[in-house]
């Protein structure tokens, strides 16, 4: 789960504050990148595959959220190739709280 924005905001989405990564600077971006790659590596090496381990939820459809989603569309195929994961197993969801 990822919460995005120049000023991190949860948009009232249940669980976002407790379970989301906040992208605030280059260090938090790198931490998130490593986390995503670790999830793919762990998924690839596990005997019991749980697709929830490679599901990504992005909170917010503002500029940062949409930009991050665009980056994911490039990075996910690379990770799938690197770790031998079927791309159809990966699910990306964007949750927006705007009316």
mmCIF file of N, CA and C in Angstrom:
data_model
loop_
_atom_site.group_PDB
_atom_site.id
_atom_site.type_symbol
_atom_site.label_atom_id
_atom_site.label_comp_id
_atom_site.label_asym_id
_atom_site.label_seq_id
_atom_site.Cartn_x
_atom_site.Cartn_y
_atom_site.Cartn_z
ATOM 1 N N UNK A 1 0.857 -1.169 0.000
ATOM 2 C CA UNK A 1 0.000 0.000 0.000
ATOM 3 C C UNK A 1 0.895 1.221 0.000
ATOM 4 N N UNK A 2 0.544 2.193 -0.805
ATOM 5 C CA UNK A 2 1.364 3.377 -0.958
ATOM 6 C C UNK A 2 0.508 4.619 -0.800
ATOM 7 N N UNK A 3 0.878 5.537 0.043
ATOM 8 C CA UNK A 3 0.211 6.835 0.157
ATOM 9 C C UNK A 3 1.111 7.878 -0.479
ATOM 10 N N UNK A 4 0.602 8.629 -1.426
ATOM 11 C CA UNK A 4 1.433 9.546 -2.197
ATOM 12 C C UNK A 4 1.019 10.993 -2.016
ATOM 13 N N UNK A 5 1.948 11.869 -2.240
ATOM 14 C CA UNK A 5 1.645 13.288 -2.240
ATOM 15 C C UNK A 5 2.808 14.095 -1.710
ATOM 16 N N UNK A 6 2.875 15.349 -2.142
ATOM 17 C CA UNK A 6 3.929 16.225 -1.644
ATOM 18 C C UNK A 6 3.804 16.345 -0.141
ATOM 19 N N UNK A 7 2.597 16.575 0.315
ATOM 20 C CA UNK A 7 2.286 16.447 1.728
ATOM 21 C C UNK A 7 1.502 15.165 1.853
ATOM 22 N N UNK A 8 2.065 14.212 2.544
ATOM 23 C CA UNK A 8 1.414 12.911 2.633
ATOM 24 C C UNK A 8 0.013 13.057 3.207
ATOM 25 N N UNK A 9 -0.917 12.372 2.582
ATOM 26 C CA UNK A 9 -2.323 12.449 2.964
ATOM 27 C C UNK A 9 -2.934 11.071 2.813
ATOM 28 N N UNK A 10 -3.836 10.721 3.724
ATOM 29 C CA UNK A 10 -4.476 9.407 3.670
ATOM 30 C C UNK A 10 -5.856 9.466 3.028
ATOM 31 N N UNK A 11 -6.391 10.657 2.840
ATOM 32 C CA UNK A 11 -7.689 10.837 2.192
ATOM 33 C C UNK A 11 -8.816 10.104 2.912
ATOM 34 N N UNK A 12 -8.604 9.796 4.189
ATOM 35 C CA UNK A 12 -9.625 9.091 4.947
ATOM 36 C C UNK A 12 -9.785 7.625 4.561
ATOM 37 N N UNK A 13 -8.846 7.088 3.803
ATOM 38 C CA UNK A 13 -8.914 5.694 3.359
ATOM 39 C C UNK A 13 -8.497 4.796 4.521
ATOM 40 N N UNK A 14 -9.380 3.889 4.916
ATOM 41 C CA UNK A 14 -9.109 2.985 6.028
ATOM 42 C C UNK A 14 -7.805 2.225 5.820
ATOM 43 N N UNK A 15 -6.957 2.216 6.856
ATOM 44 C CA UNK A 15 -5.718 1.459 6.824
ATOM 45 C C UNK A 15 -4.550 2.161 6.149
ATOM 46 N N UNK A 16 -4.800 3.253 5.456
ATOM 47 C CA UNK A 16 -3.732 3.924 4.705
ATOM 48 C C UNK A 16 -2.642 4.450 5.643
ATOM 49 N N UNK A 17 -3.043 5.052 6.744
ATOM 50 C CA UNK A 17 -2.063 5.639 7.660
ATOM 51 C C UNK A 17 -1.160 4.570 8.274
ATOM 52 N N UNK A 18 -1.726 3.425 8.603
ATOM 53 C CA UNK A 18 -0.977 2.380 9.285
ATOM 54 C C UNK A 18 -0.180 1.472 8.356
ATOM 55 N N UNK A 19 -0.585 1.368 7.093
ATOM 56 C CA UNK A 19 0.012 0.360 6.221
ATOM 57 C C UNK A 19 0.672 0.913 4.961
ATOM 58 N N UNK A 20 0.662 2.209 4.777
ATOM 59 C CA UNK A 20 1.165 2.789 3.527
ATOM 60 C C UNK A 20 2.596 3.291 3.647
ATOM 61 N N UNK A 21 3.293 3.262 2.544
ATOM 62 C CA UNK A 21 4.566 3.954 2.416
ATOM 63 C C UNK A 21 4.247 5.380 1.993
ATOM 64 N N UNK A 22 4.975 6.324 2.521
ATOM 65 C CA UNK A 22 4.811 7.721 2.132
ATOM 66 C C UNK A 22 6.012 8.109 1.266
ATOM 67 N N UNK A 23 5.756 8.674 0.107
ATOM 68 C CA UNK A 23 6.862 9.151 -0.731
ATOM 69 C C UNK A 23 7.064 10.619 -0.399
ATOM 70 N N UNK A 24 8.167 10.881 0.317
ATOM 71 C CA UNK A 24 8.437 12.246 0.773
ATOM 72 C C UNK A 24 9.767 12.784 0.268
ATOM 73 N N UNK A 25 10.696 11.870 -0.038
ATOM 74 C CA UNK A 25 12.017 12.284 -0.500
ATOM 75 C C UNK A 25 12.688 11.086 -1.168
ATOM 76 N N UNK A 26 13.926 11.254 -1.562
ATOM 77 C CA UNK A 26 14.620 10.185 -2.291
ATOM 78 C C UNK A 26 14.823 8.949 -1.410
ATOM 79 N N UNK A 27 15.036 9.141 -0.121
ATOM 80 C CA UNK A 27 15.239 7.990 0.764
ATOM 81 C C UNK A 27 13.979 7.148 0.897
ATOM 82 N N UNK A 28 12.833 7.802 1.052
ATOM 83 C CA UNK A 28 11.589 7.035 1.158
ATOM 84 C C UNK A 28 11.236 6.389 -0.173
ATOM 85 N N UNK A 29 11.611 7.029 -1.270
ATOM 86 C CA UNK A 29 11.383 6.440 -2.597
ATOM 87 C C UNK A 29 12.221 5.186 -2.777
ATOM 88 N N UNK A 30 13.466 5.248 -2.363
ATOM 89 C CA UNK A 30 14.344 4.075 -2.463
ATOM 90 C C UNK A 30 13.859 2.943 -1.568
ATOM 91 N N UNK A 31 13.394 3.292 -0.380
ATOM 92 C CA UNK A 31 12.868 2.270 0.537
ATOM 93 C C UNK A 31 11.671 1.553 -0.089
ATOM 94 N N UNK A 32 10.796 2.305 -0.714
ATOM 95 C CA UNK A 32 9.630 1.726 -1.381
ATOM 96 C C UNK A 32 10.058 0.852 -2.555
ATOM 97 N N UNK A 33 11.004 1.315 -3.328
ATOM 98 C CA UNK A 33 11.500 0.544 -4.471
ATOM 99 C C UNK A 33 12.083 -0.794 -4.016
ATOM 100 N N UNK A 34 12.894 -0.756 -2.965
ATOM 101 C CA UNK A 34 13.467 -1.996 -2.416
ATOM 102 C C UNK A 34 12.369 -2.925 -1.898
ATOM 103 N N UNK A 35 11.369 -2.355 -1.246
ATOM 104 C CA UNK A 35 10.267 -3.159 -0.711
ATOM 105 C C UNK A 35 9.537 -3.892 -1.840
ATOM 106 N N UNK A 36 9.242 -3.181 -2.917
ATOM 107 C CA UNK A 36 8.538 -3.794 -4.041
ATOM 108 C C UNK A 36 9.388 -4.903 -4.650
ATOM 109 N N UNK A 37 10.674 -4.630 -4.857
ATOM 110 C CA UNK A 37 11.541 -5.665 -5.431
ATOM 111 C C UNK A 37 11.657 -6.863 -4.489
ATOM 112 N N UNK A 38 11.770 -6.613 -3.197
ATOM 113 C CA UNK A 38 11.825 -7.713 -2.226
ATOM 114 C C UNK A 38 10.565 -8.567 -2.300
ATOM 115 N N UNK A 39 9.412 -7.947 -2.480
ATOM 116 C CA UNK A 39 8.155 -8.691 -2.581
ATOM 117 C C UNK A 39 8.187 -9.632 -3.791
ATOM 118 N N UNK A 40 8.702 -9.144 -4.905
ATOM 119 C CA UNK A 40 8.803 -9.990 -6.103
ATOM 120 C C UNK A 40 9.793 -11.135 -5.876
ATOM 121 N N UNK A 41 10.925 -10.844 -5.257
ATOM 122 C CA UNK A 41 11.922 -11.874 -5.001
ATOM 123 C C UNK A 41 11.361 -12.942 -4.065
ATOM 124 N N UNK A 42 10.686 -12.522 -3.010
ATOM 125 C CA UNK A 42 10.098 -13.471 -2.065
ATOM 126 C C UNK A 42 8.997 -14.296 -2.717
ATOM 127 N N UNK A 43 8.183 -13.659 -3.545
ATOM 128 C CA UNK A 43 7.113 -14.361 -4.253
ATOM 129 C C UNK A 43 7.703 -15.438 -5.159
ATOM 130 N N UNK A 44 8.745 -15.065 -5.896
ATOM 131 C CA UNK A 44 9.357 -15.997 -6.841
ATOM 132 C C UNK A 44 9.973 -17.205 -6.139
ATOM 133 N N UNK A 45 10.500 -17.002 -4.942
ATOM 134 C CA UNK A 45 11.177 -18.099 -4.256
ATOM 135 C C UNK A 45 10.261 -18.902 -3.331
ATOM 136 N N UNK A 46 9.038 -18.430 -3.138
ATOM 137 C CA UNK A 46 8.141 -19.145 -2.215
ATOM 138 C C UNK A 46 7.467 -20.319 -2.921
ATOM 139 N N UNK A 47 7.223 -21.367 -2.158
ATOM 140 C CA UNK A 47 6.535 -22.538 -2.694
ATOM 141 C C UNK A 47 5.041 -22.289 -2.788
ATOM 142 N N UNK A 48 4.498 -21.601 -1.806
ATOM 143 C CA UNK A 48 3.069 -21.286 -1.796
ATOM 144 C C UNK A 48 2.895 -19.839 -2.237
ATOM 145 N N UNK A 49 2.527 -19.647 -3.474
ATOM 146 C CA UNK A 49 2.402 -18.310 -4.047
ATOM 147 C C UNK A 49 1.073 -17.666 -3.612
ATOM 148 N N UNK A 50 1.164 -16.458 -3.092
ATOM 149 C CA UNK A 50 -0.016 -15.675 -2.736
ATOM 150 C C UNK A 50 0.053 -14.383 -3.538
ATOM 151 N N UNK A 51 -0.858 -14.242 -4.497
ATOM 152 C CA UNK A 51 -0.831 -13.063 -5.381
ATOM 153 C C UNK A 51 -0.979 -11.754 -4.618
ATOM 154 N N UNK A 52 -1.488 -11.806 -3.400
ATOM 155 C CA UNK A 52 -1.591 -10.582 -2.590
ATOM 156 C C UNK A 52 -0.208 -10.009 -2.299
ATOM 157 N N UNK A 53 0.821 -10.870 -2.318
ATOM 158 C CA UNK A 53 2.184 -10.417 -2.048
ATOM 159 C C UNK A 53 2.745 -9.536 -3.155
ATOM 160 N N UNK A 54 2.160 -9.616 -4.343
ATOM 161 C CA UNK A 54 2.633 -8.769 -5.449
ATOM 162 C C UNK A 54 1.525 -7.857 -5.954
ATOM 163 N N UNK A 55 0.543 -7.607 -5.092
ATOM 164 C CA UNK A 55 -0.517 -6.645 -5.405
ATOM 165 C C UNK A 55 -0.099 -5.291 -4.836
ATOM 166 N N UNK A 56 -0.327 -4.245 -5.611
ATOM 167 C CA UNK A 56 0.078 -2.897 -5.198
ATOM 168 C C UNK A 56 -1.147 -1.998 -5.211
ATOM 169 N N UNK A 57 -1.366 -1.308 -4.096
ATOM 170 C CA UNK A 57 -2.461 -0.348 -3.996
ATOM 171 C C UNK A 57 -1.853 1.035 -3.828
ATOM 172 N N UNK A 58 -2.259 1.959 -4.687
ATOM 173 C CA UNK A 58 -1.769 3.330 -4.633
ATOM 174 C C UNK A 58 -2.908 4.204 -4.135
ATOM 175 N N UNK A 59 -2.646 4.971 -3.079
ATOM 176 C CA UNK A 59 -3.662 5.866 -2.523
ATOM 177 C C UNK A 59 -3.501 7.259 -3.090
ATOM 178 N N UNK A 60 -4.488 7.687 -3.855
ATOM 179 C CA UNK A 60 -4.478 9.032 -4.417
ATOM 180 C C UNK A 60 -4.231 9.045 -5.908
ATOM 181 N N UNK A 61 -5.056 9.815 -6.609
ATOM 182 C CA UNK A 61 -4.914 9.933 -8.059
ATOM 183 C C UNK A 61 -4.554 11.360 -8.451
ATOM 184 N N UNK A 62 -3.803 12.014 -7.568
ATOM 185 C CA UNK A 62 -3.261 13.326 -7.905
ATOM 186 C C UNK A 62 -2.021 13.146 -8.762
ATOM 187 N N UNK A 63 -1.274 14.218 -8.927
ATOM 188 C CA UNK A 63 -0.103 14.172 -9.798
ATOM 189 C C UNK A 63 0.881 13.086 -9.377
ATOM 190 N N UNK A 64 1.224 13.036 -8.092
ATOM 191 C CA UNK A 64 2.219 12.068 -7.638
ATOM 192 C C UNK A 64 1.727 10.642 -7.801
ATOM 193 N N UNK A 65 0.454 10.398 -7.455
ATOM 194 C CA UNK A 65 -0.103 9.051 -7.590
ATOM 195 C C UNK A 65 -0.115 8.573 -9.030
ATOM 196 N N UNK A 66 -0.530 9.436 -9.929
ATOM 197 C CA UNK A 66 -0.585 9.056 -11.347
ATOM 198 C C UNK A 66 0.823 8.875 -11.911
ATOM 199 N N UNK A 67 1.741 9.732 -11.507
ATOM 200 C CA UNK A 67 3.128 9.585 -11.959
ATOM 201 C C UNK A 67 3.703 8.261 -11.456
ATOM 202 N N UNK A 68 3.423 7.911 -10.195
ATOM 203 C CA UNK A 68 3.909 6.652 -9.644
ATOM 204 C C UNK A 68 3.302 5.462 -10.383
ATOM 205 N N UNK A 69 2.024 5.533 -10.686
ATOM 206 C CA UNK A 69 1.380 4.459 -11.457
ATOM 207 C C UNK A 69 2.042 4.288 -12.818
ATOM 208 N N UNK A 70 2.374 5.400 -13.452
ATOM 209 C CA UNK A 70 3.074 5.336 -14.736
ATOM 210 C C UNK A 70 4.428 4.664 -14.607
ATOM 211 N N UNK A 71 5.157 4.980 -13.546
ATOM 212 C CA UNK A 71 6.446 4.340 -13.312
ATOM 213 C C UNK A 71 6.279 2.842 -13.071
ATOM 214 N N UNK A 72 5.216 2.473 -12.352
ATOM 215 C CA UNK A 72 4.964 1.050 -12.098
ATOM 216 C C UNK A 72 4.718 0.288 -13.394
ATOM 217 N N UNK A 73 4.044 0.917 -14.358
ATOM 218 C CA UNK A 73 3.766 0.214 -15.614
ATOM 219 C C UNK A 73 5.056 -0.108 -16.372
ATOM 220 N N UNK A 74 6.108 0.641 -16.103
ATOM 221 C CA UNK A 74 7.404 0.328 -16.705
ATOM 222 C C UNK A 74 8.202 -0.650 -15.855
ATOM 223 N N UNK A 75 8.117 -0.509 -14.541
ATOM 224 C CA UNK A 75 8.944 -1.321 -13.637
ATOM 225 C C UNK A 75 8.406 -2.739 -13.452
ATOM 226 N N UNK A 76 7.104 -2.912 -13.413
ATOM 227 C CA UNK A 76 6.521 -4.234 -13.170
ATOM 228 C C UNK A 76 6.969 -5.256 -14.219
ATOM 229 N N UNK A 77 6.913 -4.952 -15.522
ATOM 230 C CA UNK A 77 7.406 -5.937 -16.505
ATOM 231 C C UNK A 77 8.877 -6.303 -16.288
ATOM 232 N N UNK A 78 9.697 -5.337 -15.893
ATOM 233 C CA UNK A 78 11.110 -5.616 -15.622
ATOM 234 C C UNK A 78 11.254 -6.596 -14.456
ATOM 235 N N UNK A 79 10.487 -6.352 -13.389
ATOM 236 C CA UNK A 79 10.549 -7.238 -12.223
ATOM 237 C C UNK A 79 10.001 -8.620 -12.555
ATOM 238 N N UNK A 80 8.949 -8.667 -13.348
ATOM 239 C CA UNK A 80 8.392 -9.966 -13.758
ATOM 240 C C UNK A 80 9.419 -10.765 -14.546
ATOM 241 N N UNK A 81 10.103 -10.115 -15.462
ATOM 242 C CA UNK A 81 11.147 -10.796 -16.238
ATOM 243 C C UNK A 81 12.299 -11.240 -15.350
ATOM 244 N N UNK A 82 12.731 -10.382 -14.457
ATOM 245 C CA UNK A 82 13.866 -10.683 -13.581
ATOM 246 C C UNK A 82 13.584 -11.871 -12.667
ATOM 247 N N UNK A 83 12.351 -11.957 -12.156
ATOM 248 C CA UNK A 83 12.027 -12.991 -11.168
ATOM 249 C C UNK A 83 11.136 -14.107 -11.708
ATOM 250 N N UNK A 84 10.860 -14.094 -13.000
ATOM 251 C CA UNK A 84 10.069 -15.162 -13.596
ATOM 252 C C UNK A 84 8.626 -15.203 -13.108
ATOM 253 N N UNK A 85 8.046 -14.041 -12.915
ATOM 254 C CA UNK A 85 6.662 -13.925 -12.436
ATOM 255 C C UNK A 85 5.766 -13.593 -13.624
ATOM 256 N N UNK A 86 4.655 -14.300 -13.743
ATOM 257 C CA UNK A 86 3.689 -13.977 -14.801
ATOM 258 C C UNK A 86 3.100 -12.604 -14.522
ATOM 259 N N UNK A 87 3.167 -11.730 -15.516
ATOM 260 C CA UNK A 87 2.685 -10.364 -15.323
ATOM 261 C C UNK A 87 1.197 -10.327 -14.989
ATOM 262 N N UNK A 88 0.444 -11.283 -15.467
ATOM 263 C CA UNK A 88 -1.000 -11.308 -15.197
ATOM 264 C C UNK A 88 -1.301 -11.565 -13.720
ATOM 265 N N UNK A 89 -0.307 -12.013 -12.950
ATOM 266 C CA UNK A 89 -0.491 -12.268 -11.509
ATOM 267 C C UNK A 89 -0.433 -10.976 -10.698
ATOM 268 N N UNK A 90 0.159 -9.923 -11.272
ATOM 269 C CA UNK A 90 0.357 -8.653 -10.568
ATOM 270 C C UNK A 90 -0.884 -7.777 -10.740
ATOM 271 N N UNK A 91 -1.367 -7.237 -9.637
ATOM 272 C CA UNK A 91 -2.531 -6.351 -9.688
ATOM 273 C C UNK A 91 -2.156 -5.002 -9.087
ATOM 274 N N UNK A 92 -2.452 -3.951 -9.837
ATOM 275 C CA UNK A 92 -2.209 -2.585 -9.377
ATOM 276 C C UNK A 92 -3.570 -1.909 -9.267
ATOM 277 N N UNK A 93 -3.828 -1.311 -8.121
ATOM 278 C CA UNK A 93 -5.109 -0.640 -7.864
ATOM 279 C C UNK A 93 -4.828 0.773 -7.393
ATOM 280 N N UNK A 94 -5.596 1.723 -7.887
ATOM 281 C CA UNK A 94 -5.517 3.102 -7.421
ATOM 282 C C UNK A 94 -6.829 3.435 -6.718
ATOM 283 N N UNK A 95 -6.708 3.921 -5.482
ATOM 284 C CA UNK A 95 -7.872 4.315 -4.709
ATOM 285 C C UNK A 95 -7.868 5.831 -4.596
ATOM 286 N N UNK A 96 -8.948 6.447 -5.005
ATOM 287 C CA UNK A 96 -9.091 7.901 -4.967
ATOM 288 C C UNK A 96 -10.289 8.252 -4.104
ATOM 289 N N UNK A 97 -10.127 9.215 -3.227
ATOM 290 C CA UNK A 97 -11.209 9.586 -2.305
ATOM 291 C C UNK A 97 -12.044 10.753 -2.799
ATOM 292 N N UNK A 98 -11.704 11.336 -3.929
ATOM 293 C CA UNK A 98 -12.481 12.477 -4.449
ATOM 294 C C UNK A 98 -13.894 12.038 -4.829
ATOM 295 N N UNK A 99 -14.837 12.937 -4.670
ATOM 296 C CA UNK A 99 -16.231 12.570 -5.027
ATOM 297 C C UNK A 99 -16.422 12.337 -6.509
#
